[in-house]
Tab-separated table of C-alpha atoms in Angstrom:
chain	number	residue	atom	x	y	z
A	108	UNK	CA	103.549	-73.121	-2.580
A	109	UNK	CA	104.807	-73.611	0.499
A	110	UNK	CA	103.489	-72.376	3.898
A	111	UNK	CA	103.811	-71.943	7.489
A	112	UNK	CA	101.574	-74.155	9.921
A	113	UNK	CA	102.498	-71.709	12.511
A	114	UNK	CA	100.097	-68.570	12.932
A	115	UNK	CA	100.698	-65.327	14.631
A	116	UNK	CA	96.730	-64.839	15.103
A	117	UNK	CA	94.229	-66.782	16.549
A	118	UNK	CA	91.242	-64.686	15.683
A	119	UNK	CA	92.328	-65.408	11.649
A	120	UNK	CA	91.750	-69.307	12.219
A	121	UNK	CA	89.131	-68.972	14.525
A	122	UNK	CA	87.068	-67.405	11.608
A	123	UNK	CA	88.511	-69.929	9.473
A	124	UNK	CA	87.532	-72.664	11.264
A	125	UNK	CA	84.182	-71.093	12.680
A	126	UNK	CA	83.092	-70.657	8.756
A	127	UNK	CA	84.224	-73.416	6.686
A	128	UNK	CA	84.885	-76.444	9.067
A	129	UNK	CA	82.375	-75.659	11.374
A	130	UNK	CA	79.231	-75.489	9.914
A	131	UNK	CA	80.877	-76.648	6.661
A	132	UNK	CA	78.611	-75.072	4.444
A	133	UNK	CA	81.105	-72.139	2.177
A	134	UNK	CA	83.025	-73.226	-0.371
A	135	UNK	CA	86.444	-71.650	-2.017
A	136	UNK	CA	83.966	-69.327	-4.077
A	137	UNK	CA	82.374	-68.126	-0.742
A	138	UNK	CA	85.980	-66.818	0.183
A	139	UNK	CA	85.624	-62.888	-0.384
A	140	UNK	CA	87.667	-61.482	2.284
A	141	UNK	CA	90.894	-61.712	0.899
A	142	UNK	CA	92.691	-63.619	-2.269
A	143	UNK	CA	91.254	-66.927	-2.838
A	144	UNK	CA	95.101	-68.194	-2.407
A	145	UNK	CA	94.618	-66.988	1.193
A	146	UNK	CA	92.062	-69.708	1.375
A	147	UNK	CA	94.168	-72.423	0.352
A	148	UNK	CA	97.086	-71.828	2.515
A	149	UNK	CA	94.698	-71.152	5.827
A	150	UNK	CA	92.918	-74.833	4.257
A	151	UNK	CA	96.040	-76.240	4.132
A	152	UNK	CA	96.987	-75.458	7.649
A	153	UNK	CA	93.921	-76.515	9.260
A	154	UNK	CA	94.110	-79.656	7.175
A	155	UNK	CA	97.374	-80.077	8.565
A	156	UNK	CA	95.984	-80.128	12.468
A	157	UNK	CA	93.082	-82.692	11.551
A	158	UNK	CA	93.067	-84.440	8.305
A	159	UNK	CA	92.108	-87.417	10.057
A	160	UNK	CA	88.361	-85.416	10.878
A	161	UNK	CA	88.065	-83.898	7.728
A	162	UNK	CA	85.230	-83.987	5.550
A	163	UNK	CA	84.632	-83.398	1.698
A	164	UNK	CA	80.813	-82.425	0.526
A	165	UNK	CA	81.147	-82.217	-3.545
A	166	UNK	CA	78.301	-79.333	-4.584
A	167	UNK	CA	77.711	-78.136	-7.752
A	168	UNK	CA	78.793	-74.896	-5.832
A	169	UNK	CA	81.804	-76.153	-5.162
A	170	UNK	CA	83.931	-78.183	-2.380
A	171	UNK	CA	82.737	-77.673	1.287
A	172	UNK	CA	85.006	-79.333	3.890
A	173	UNK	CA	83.812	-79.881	7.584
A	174	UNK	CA	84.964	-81.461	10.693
A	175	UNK	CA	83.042	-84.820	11.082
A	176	UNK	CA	83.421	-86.921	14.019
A	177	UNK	CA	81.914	-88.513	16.760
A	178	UNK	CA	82.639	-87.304	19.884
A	179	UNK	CA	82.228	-90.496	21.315
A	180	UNK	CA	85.141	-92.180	19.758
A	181	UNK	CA	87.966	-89.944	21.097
A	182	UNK	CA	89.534	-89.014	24.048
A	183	UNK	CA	91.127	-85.562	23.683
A	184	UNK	CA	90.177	-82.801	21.796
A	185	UNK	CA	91.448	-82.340	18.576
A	186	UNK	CA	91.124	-78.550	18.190
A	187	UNK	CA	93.344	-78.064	20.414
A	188	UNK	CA	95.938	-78.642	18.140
A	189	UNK	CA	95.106	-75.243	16.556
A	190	UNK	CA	96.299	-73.759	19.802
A	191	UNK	CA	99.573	-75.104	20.086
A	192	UNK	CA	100.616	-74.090	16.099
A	193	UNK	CA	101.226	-69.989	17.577
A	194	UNK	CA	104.581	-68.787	15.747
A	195	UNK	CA	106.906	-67.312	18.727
A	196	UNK	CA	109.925	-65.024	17.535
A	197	UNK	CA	113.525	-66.338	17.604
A	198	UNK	CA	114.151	-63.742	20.229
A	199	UNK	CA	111.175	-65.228	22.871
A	200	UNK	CA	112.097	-69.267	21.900
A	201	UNK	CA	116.034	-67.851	22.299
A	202	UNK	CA	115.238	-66.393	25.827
A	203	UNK	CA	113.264	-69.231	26.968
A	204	UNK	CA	116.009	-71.625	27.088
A	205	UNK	CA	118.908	-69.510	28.226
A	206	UNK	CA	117.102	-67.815	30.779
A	207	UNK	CA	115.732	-71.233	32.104
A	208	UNK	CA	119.556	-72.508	32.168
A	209	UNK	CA	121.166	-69.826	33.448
A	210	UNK	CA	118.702	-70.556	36.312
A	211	UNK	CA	118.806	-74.083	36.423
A	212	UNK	CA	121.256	-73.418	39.589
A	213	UNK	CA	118.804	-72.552	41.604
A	214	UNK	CA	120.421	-68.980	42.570
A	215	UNK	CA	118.793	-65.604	42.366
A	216	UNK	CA	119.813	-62.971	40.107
A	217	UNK	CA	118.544	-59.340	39.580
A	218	UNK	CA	117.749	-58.083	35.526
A	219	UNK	CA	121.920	-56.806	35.200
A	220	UNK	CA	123.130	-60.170	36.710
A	221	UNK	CA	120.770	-62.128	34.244
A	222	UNK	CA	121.982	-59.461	31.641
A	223	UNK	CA	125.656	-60.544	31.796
A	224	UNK	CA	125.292	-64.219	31.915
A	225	UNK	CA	123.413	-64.239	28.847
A	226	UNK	CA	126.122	-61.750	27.081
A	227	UNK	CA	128.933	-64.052	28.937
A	228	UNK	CA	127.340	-67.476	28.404
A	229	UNK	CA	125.235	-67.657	25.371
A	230	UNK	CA	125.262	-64.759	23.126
A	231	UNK	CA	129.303	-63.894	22.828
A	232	UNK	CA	129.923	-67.770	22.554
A	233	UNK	CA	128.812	-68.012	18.858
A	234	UNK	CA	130.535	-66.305	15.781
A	235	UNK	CA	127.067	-65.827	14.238
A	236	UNK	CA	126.011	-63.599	16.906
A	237	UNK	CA	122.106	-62.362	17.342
A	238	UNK	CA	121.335	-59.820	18.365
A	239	UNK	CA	121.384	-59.486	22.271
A	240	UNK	CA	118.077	-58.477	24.005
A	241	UNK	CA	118.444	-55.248	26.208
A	242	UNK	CA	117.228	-54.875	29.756
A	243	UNK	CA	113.375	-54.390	29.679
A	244	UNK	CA	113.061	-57.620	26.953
A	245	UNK	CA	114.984	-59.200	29.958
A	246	UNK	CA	112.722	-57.804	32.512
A	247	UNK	CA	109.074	-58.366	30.628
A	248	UNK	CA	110.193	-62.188	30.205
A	249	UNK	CA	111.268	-63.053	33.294
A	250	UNK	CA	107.700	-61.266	35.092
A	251	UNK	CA	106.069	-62.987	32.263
A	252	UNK	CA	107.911	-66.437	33.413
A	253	UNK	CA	106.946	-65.111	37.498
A	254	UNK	CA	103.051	-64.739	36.569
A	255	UNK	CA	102.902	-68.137	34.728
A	256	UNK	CA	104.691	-69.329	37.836
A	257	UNK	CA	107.879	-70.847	36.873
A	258	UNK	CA	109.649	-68.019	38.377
A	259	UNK	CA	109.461	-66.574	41.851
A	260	UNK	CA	110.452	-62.912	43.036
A	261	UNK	CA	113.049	-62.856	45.983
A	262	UNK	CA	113.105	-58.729	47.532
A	263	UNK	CA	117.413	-58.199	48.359
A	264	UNK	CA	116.933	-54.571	49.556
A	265	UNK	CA	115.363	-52.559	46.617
A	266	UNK	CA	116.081	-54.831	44.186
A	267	UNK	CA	114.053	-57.959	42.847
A	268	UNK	CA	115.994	-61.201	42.089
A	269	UNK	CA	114.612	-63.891	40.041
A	270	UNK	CA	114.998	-67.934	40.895
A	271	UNK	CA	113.084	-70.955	39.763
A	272	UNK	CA	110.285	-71.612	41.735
A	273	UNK	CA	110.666	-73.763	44.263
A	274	UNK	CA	107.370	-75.072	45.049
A	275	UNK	CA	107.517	-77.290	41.953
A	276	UNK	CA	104.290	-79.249	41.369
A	277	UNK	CA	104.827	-83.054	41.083
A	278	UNK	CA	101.820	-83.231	37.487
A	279	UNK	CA	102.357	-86.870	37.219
A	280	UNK	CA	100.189	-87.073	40.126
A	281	UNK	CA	97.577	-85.201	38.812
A	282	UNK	CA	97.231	-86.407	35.227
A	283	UNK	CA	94.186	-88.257	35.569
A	284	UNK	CA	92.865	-84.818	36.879
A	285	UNK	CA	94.153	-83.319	33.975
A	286	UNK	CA	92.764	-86.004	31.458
A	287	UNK	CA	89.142	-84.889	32.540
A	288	UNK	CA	89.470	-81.223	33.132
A	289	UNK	CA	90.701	-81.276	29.447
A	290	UNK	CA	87.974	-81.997	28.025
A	291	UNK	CA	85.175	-81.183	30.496
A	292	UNK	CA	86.003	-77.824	31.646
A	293	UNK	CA	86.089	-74.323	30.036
A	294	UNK	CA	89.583	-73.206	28.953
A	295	UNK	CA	90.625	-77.119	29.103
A	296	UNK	CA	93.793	-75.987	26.791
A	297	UNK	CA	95.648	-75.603	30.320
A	298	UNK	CA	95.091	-79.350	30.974
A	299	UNK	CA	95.548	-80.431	27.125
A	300	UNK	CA	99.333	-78.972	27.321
A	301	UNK	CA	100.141	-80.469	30.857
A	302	UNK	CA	99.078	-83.651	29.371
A	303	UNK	CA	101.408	-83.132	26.625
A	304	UNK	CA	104.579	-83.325	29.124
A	305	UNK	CA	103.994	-86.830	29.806
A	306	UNK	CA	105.380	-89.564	28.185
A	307	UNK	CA	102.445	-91.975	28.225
A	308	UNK	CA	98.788	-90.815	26.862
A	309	UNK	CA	95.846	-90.976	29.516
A	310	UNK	CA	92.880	-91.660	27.400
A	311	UNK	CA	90.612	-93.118	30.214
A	312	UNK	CA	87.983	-91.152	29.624
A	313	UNK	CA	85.470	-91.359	27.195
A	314	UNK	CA	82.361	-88.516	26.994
A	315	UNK	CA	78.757	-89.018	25.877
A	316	UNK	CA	78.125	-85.017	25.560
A	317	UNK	CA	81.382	-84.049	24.160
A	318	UNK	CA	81.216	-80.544	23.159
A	319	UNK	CA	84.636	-79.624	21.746
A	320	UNK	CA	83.728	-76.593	19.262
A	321	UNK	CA	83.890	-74.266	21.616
A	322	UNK	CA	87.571	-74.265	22.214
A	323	UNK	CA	87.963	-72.036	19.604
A	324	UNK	CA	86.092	-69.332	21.936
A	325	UNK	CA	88.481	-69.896	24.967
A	326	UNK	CA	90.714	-66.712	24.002
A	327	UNK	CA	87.522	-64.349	24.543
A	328	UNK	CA	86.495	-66.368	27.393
A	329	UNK	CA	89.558	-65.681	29.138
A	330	UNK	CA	88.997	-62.204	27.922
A	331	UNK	CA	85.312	-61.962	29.253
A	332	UNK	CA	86.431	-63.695	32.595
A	333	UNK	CA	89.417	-61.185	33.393
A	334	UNK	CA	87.322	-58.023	32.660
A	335	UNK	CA	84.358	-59.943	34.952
A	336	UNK	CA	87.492	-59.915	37.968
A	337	UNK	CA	88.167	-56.569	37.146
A	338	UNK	CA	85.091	-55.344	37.314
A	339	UNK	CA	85.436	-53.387	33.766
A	340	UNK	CA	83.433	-52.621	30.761
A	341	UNK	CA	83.891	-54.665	27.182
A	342	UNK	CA	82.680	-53.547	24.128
A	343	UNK	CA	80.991	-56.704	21.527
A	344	UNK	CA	82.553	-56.716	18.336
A	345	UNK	CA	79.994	-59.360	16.706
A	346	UNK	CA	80.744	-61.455	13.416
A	347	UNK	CA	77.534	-59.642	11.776
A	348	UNK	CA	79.368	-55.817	12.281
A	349	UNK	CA	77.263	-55.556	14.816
A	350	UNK	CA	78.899	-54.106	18.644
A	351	UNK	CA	77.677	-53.493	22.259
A	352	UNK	CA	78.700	-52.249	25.170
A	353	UNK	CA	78.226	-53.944	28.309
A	354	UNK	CA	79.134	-54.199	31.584
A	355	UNK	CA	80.053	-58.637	31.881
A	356	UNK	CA	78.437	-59.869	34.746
A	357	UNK	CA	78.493	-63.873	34.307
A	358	UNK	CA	79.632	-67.132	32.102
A	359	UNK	CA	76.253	-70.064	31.420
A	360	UNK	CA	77.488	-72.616	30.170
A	361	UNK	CA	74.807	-75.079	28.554
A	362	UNK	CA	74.782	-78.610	29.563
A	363	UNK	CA	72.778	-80.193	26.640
A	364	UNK	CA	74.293	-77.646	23.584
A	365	UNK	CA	77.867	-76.711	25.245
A	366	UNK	CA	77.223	-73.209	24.162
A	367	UNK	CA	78.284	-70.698	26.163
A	368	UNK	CA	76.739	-67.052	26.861
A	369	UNK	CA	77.714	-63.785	28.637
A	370	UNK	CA	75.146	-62.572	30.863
A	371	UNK	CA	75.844	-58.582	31.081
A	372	UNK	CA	74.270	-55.592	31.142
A	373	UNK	CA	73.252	-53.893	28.278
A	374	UNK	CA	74.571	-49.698	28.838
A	375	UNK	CA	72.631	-49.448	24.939
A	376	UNK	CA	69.424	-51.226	25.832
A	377	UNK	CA	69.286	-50.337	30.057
A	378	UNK	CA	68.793	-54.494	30.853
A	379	UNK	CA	70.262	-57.580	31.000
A	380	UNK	CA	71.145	-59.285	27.919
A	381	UNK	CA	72.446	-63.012	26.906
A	382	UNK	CA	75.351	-63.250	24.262
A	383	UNK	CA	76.959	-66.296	22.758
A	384	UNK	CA	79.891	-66.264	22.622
A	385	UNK	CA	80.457	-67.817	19.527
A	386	UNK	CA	78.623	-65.015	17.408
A	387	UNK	CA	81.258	-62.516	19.065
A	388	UNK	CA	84.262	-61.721	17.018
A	389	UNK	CA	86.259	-60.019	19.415
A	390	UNK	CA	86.080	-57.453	22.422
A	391	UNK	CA	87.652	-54.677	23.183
A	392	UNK	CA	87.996	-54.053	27.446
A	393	UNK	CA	87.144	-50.365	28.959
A	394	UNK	CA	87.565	-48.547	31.741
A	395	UNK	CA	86.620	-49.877	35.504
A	396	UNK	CA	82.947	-49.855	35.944
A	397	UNK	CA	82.074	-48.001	39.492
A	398	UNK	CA	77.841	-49.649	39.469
A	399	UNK	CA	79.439	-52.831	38.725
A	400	UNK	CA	77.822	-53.936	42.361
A	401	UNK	CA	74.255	-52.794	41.368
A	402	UNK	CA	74.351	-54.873	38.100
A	403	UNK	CA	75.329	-58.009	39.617
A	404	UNK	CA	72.784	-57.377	42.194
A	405	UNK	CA	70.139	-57.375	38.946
A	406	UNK	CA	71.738	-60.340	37.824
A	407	UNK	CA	71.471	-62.561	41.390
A	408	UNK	CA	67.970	-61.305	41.473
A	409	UNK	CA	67.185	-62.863	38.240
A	410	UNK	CA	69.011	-65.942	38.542
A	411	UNK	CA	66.170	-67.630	40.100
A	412	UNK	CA	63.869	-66.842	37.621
A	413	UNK	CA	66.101	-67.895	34.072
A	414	UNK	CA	65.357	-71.103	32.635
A	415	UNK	CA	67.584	-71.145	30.238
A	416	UNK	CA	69.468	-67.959	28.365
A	417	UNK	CA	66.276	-66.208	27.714
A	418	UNK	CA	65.136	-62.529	29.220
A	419	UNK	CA	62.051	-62.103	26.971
A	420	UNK	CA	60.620	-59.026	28.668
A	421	UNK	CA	62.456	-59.141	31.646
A	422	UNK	CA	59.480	-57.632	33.664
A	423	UNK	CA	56.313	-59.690	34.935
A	424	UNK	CA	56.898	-63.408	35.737
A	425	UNK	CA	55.381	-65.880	34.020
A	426	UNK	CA	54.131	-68.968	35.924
A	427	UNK	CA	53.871	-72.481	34.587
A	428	UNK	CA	52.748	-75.750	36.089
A	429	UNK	CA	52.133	-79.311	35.165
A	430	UNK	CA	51.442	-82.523	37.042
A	431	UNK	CA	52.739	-86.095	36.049
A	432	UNK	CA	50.715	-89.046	36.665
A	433	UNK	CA	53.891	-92.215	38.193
A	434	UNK	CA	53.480	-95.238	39.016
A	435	UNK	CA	55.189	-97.275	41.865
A	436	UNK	CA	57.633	-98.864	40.344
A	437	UNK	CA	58.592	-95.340	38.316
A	438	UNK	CA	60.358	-93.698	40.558
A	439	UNK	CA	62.938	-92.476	38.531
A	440	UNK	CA	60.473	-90.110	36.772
A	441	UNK	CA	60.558	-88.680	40.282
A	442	UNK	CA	64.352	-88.531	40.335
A	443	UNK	CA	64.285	-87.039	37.114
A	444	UNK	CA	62.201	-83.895	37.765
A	445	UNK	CA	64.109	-83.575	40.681
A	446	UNK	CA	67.659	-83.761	38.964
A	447	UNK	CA	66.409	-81.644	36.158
A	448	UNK	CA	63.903	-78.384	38.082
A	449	UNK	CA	66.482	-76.230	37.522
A	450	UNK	CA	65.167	-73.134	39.812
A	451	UNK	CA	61.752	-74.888	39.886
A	452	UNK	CA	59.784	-77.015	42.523
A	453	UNK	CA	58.449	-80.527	42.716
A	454	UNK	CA	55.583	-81.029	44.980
A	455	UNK	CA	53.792	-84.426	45.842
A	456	UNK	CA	50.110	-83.998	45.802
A	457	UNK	CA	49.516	-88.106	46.480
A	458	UNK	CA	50.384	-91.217	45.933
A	459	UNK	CA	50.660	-90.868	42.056
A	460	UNK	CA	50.886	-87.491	41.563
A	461	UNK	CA	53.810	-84.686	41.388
A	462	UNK	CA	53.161	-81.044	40.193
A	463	UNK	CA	56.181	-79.083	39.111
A	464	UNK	CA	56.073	-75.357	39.172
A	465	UNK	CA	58.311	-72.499	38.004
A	466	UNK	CA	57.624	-68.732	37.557
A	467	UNK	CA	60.316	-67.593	34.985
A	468	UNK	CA	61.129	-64.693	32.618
A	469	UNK	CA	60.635	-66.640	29.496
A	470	UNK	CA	57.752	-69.718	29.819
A	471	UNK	CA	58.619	-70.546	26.359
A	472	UNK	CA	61.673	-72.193	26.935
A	473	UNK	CA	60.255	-75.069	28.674
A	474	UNK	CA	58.073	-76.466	26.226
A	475	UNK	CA	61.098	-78.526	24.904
A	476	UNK	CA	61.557	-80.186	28.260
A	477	UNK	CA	58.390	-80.573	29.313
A	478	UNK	CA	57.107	-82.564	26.182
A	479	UNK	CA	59.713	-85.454	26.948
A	480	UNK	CA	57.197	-85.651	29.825
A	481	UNK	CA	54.128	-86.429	27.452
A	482	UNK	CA	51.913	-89.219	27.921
A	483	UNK	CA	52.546	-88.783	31.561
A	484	UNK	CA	51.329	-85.026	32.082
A	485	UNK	CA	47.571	-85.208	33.206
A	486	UNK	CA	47.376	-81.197	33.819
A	487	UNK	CA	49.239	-78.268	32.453
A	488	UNK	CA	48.807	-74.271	33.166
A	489	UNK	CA	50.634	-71.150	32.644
A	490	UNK	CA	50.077	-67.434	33.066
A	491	UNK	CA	51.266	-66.945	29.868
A	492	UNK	CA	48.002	-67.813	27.115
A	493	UNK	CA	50.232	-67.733	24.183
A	494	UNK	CA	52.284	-70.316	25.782
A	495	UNK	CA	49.538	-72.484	27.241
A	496	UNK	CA	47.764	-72.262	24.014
A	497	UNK	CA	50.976	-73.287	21.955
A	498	UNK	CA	50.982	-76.656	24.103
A	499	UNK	CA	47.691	-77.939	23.687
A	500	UNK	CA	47.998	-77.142	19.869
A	501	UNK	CA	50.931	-79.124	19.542
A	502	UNK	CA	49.169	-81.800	20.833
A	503	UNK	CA	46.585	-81.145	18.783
A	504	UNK	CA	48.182	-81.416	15.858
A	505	UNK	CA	50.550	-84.235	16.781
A	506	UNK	CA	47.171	-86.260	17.663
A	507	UNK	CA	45.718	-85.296	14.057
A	508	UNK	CA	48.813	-86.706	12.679
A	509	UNK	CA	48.104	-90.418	14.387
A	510	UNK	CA	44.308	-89.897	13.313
A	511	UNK	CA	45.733	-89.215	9.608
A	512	UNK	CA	48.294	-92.649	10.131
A	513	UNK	CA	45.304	-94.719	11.284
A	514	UNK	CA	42.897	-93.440	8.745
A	515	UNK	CA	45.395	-94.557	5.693
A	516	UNK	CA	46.037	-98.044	7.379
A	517	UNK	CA	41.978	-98.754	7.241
A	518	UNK	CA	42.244	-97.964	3.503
C-alpha cells in the first residue's frame, strides 16, 4: 500500500524512532499500540529518511531494525531529515507563495489590501478556484511570517501594514557558522535548514563526540526553554505514564553522553529534581509561576555543588579528595585536572604533588572520573564511608583479578 512520507505529528515518529531505531531492540510483534499495519507504514517512512543507516538484527523474535553509524564518518545529521517531512495544508503552502509575491514589491499593505490582491491576482485567475482564505487566516500568516522575521510591521495611523523585511541577512556569509552550529548546538535544525538554501554542501567539519539522537527531543526543548523565559509551570508527561509538575529552572547538557536534563523544581516532592529529557513524552505548560525567583535562587545555590545530574539527598555535602603523584615531564596530567574540576579545586602541595578537592551533593558520581586517574592517585578521602569504602574495594578486587592472571600463568 501506498503511503505518505509526510507526517502531521512529530511526537508519533519521535516514539517511533525513540523505540525501534533507537535502541533497536522491538520487533513488529512488540508493536501493540495500534494495528501492526501502522508499523509498517511508520517503518516505511523512517526507512525512507535513512535507509542508508539502517540496520537489520534477524531474532528468533523477529526483525529488529536500528540506526547504525559512526558518527565520525558524516558531516550533518541525518535525523534531521525527519524534521523537514511535516505535511503543511494546501491552504498554508498556497499562502506562502502568494503572499510572498504579492510582496515581492517591496510596498506595505494592511490585512484588506493583502485581501484583495490575493482575490484580484491569484485566486479569481483560475477556473478551478479554491477556496479563498478570509481575513484572520490572512492576518495569523502574515504575524506568523513577522515573528519568524521575514515580515516587518510598519504603524500608518491605527492600522498595521505588512512589507518584507528589509534588513535581509546576507547567510552565505555565515554558512560555515551554520555548518557547526548544526551539529554542535541544541536545536541545530535552525542551522540544518539554512544550510539547505545553499547550492553547494559545507561538510568541513567532522566531530569526534557526535551526539545526534537527541534531535528528536528539540520540539520539547524548545518547549522547556520558552516556559523557562516565561517563567511558567510544565507538567511531565513521561513515556512510563508517569507525570510531574514542576516549575523548569535550567537545560545540562552532557558533554561525554549528549544527554540532556531539566533541572526544576519538584511542586510533588518540595526539591530540585533532574529529568532527561528523552524519558519525557510530552509537556503540557501552566500558568505563570509568581516564586519562580526563589527557585532559581535554590538552583544557583546548588550549582556549585552538582557534579554531574545527581541531587542524592540534596542536604549535607559530601567532601572528596585525592592527590596525584606527576612527574616533570607530565604536565598535561596537570592541565587535565584543571580542564576537567568542574566546580572543584586543584591545589599544588610540591613539586610532584596536586590534591583535588570537591564537596558535592552526590560523591558517587566521581568515581568514574577519578579511576582514569589510577596508578597515579597516592591518597584518596571522602566524607562519605560508603563511597570511600566502594573505592578501595574496587581496587581490591581489580588487584585480585591480576593476582588470579598471574597465578594461572605460573601453572
Amino acid at each position: 500500500m501506498a503511503y505518505n512520507e509526510l507526517s502531521k505529528k512529530y511526537g508519533d515518529i519521535r516514539n517511533m524512532m525513540r523505540r525501534f531505531y533507537v535502541y533497536g531492540f522491538e520487533t513488529r510483534q512488540d508493536f501493540n499500540d495500534k494495528s501492526q499495519r501502522s508499523y509498517d507504514d511508520e517503518r516505511r517512512r523512517i526507512q525512507s529518511w535513512l535507509d542508508e543507516y539502517m540496520d537489520i538484527n534477524p531474532d528468533v523474535a523477529g526483525t529488529a531494525y536500528q540506526i547504525s553509524l559512526d558518527s565520525r564518518d558524516i558531516s550533518h545529521n541525518p535525523l534531521y531529515k525527519s524534521w523537514k517531512a511535516k505535511s503543511f495544508t494546501d491552504i498554508d503552502i498556497t499562502l506562502h507563495f502568494y503572499l510572498l509575491d504579492i510582496l515581492a514589491d517591496g510596498q506595505a499593505y494592511s490585512v484588506a489590501e493583502m485581501e484583495n490582491l490575493l482575490s484580484d491576482r491569484c485566486f479569481n485567475c483560475f477556473s478551478n478556484k479554491m477556496h479563498q482564505p478570509d481575513a484572520k487566516t490572512v492576518r495569523n500568516k502574515l504575524n506568523d511570517y513577522v515573528e519568524l522575521g521575514l515580515l516587518q510591521i510598519v504603524k500608518q495611523g491605527r492600522r498595521n501594514l505588512y512589507r518584507l523585511q528589509q534588513d535581509r541577512v546576507n547567510w552565505r556569509s555565515w554558512q560555515l557558522a551554520c555548518a557547526f552550529f548544526s551539529e554542535a548546538a541544541p536545536l541545530g535544525e535552525v542551522g540544518s535548514y539554512i544550510l539547505d538554501k545553499f547550492p553547494e554542501d559545507c561538510d568541513v567539519f567532522n566531530f569526534k563526540h557526535h551526539f545526534i539522537l537527541y534531535t528528536m527531543d528539540s520540539q520539547l526543548l524548545y518547549e522547556l526553554l520558552e516556559a523557562i523565559n516565561d517563567k511558567k509551570s510544565v507538567i511531565l508527561y513521561n513515556w512510563e505514564n508517569g507525570q510531574q509538575t514542576v516549575c523548569p529552572l535550567k537545560i545540562y547538557c552532557s558533554t561525554r553522553t549528549g544527554r540532556q536534563y531539566l533541572l526544576g523544581y519538584s511542586y510533588d516532592e518540595n526539591k530540585l529534581l533532574f529529568n532527561r529529557l528523552n524519558r519525557i513524552k510530552c509537556i503540557k505548560v501552566k500558568e505563570r509561576e509568581n516564586n519562580y525567583e526563589h527557585y532559581l535562587q535554590l538552583a544557583q545555590k546548588a550549582a556549585p555543588h552538582i557534579w554531574g545530574v545527581s541531587l542524592f539527598g540534596a542536604g549535607e555535602l559530601e567532601r572528596i579528595s585525592f592527590t596525584v603523584e606527576v612527574a616533570s615531564d607530565e604536565q598535561f596530567i596537570v592541565q587535565r585536572l584543571e580542564r576537567e574540576k568542574r566546580c572543584g579545586t586543584v591545589q599544588q602541595l610540591d613539586a610532584a604533588h596536586y590534591r583535588f578537592s570537591i564537596a558535592v551533593y552526590d560523591a558517587r558520581e566521581l568515581l568514574p572520573w577519578i579511576r582514569t586517574f589510577i596508578g597515579r592517585i597516592t591518597a584518596f578521602s571522602c566524607s562519605n564511608k560508603a563511597v570511600q569504602e566502594l573505592f578501595f574495594d574496587d581496587l581490591e578486587q581489580m588487584a585480585s583479578y591480576y593476582r588470579e592472571a598471574e597465578a594461572d600463568e605460573k601453572q
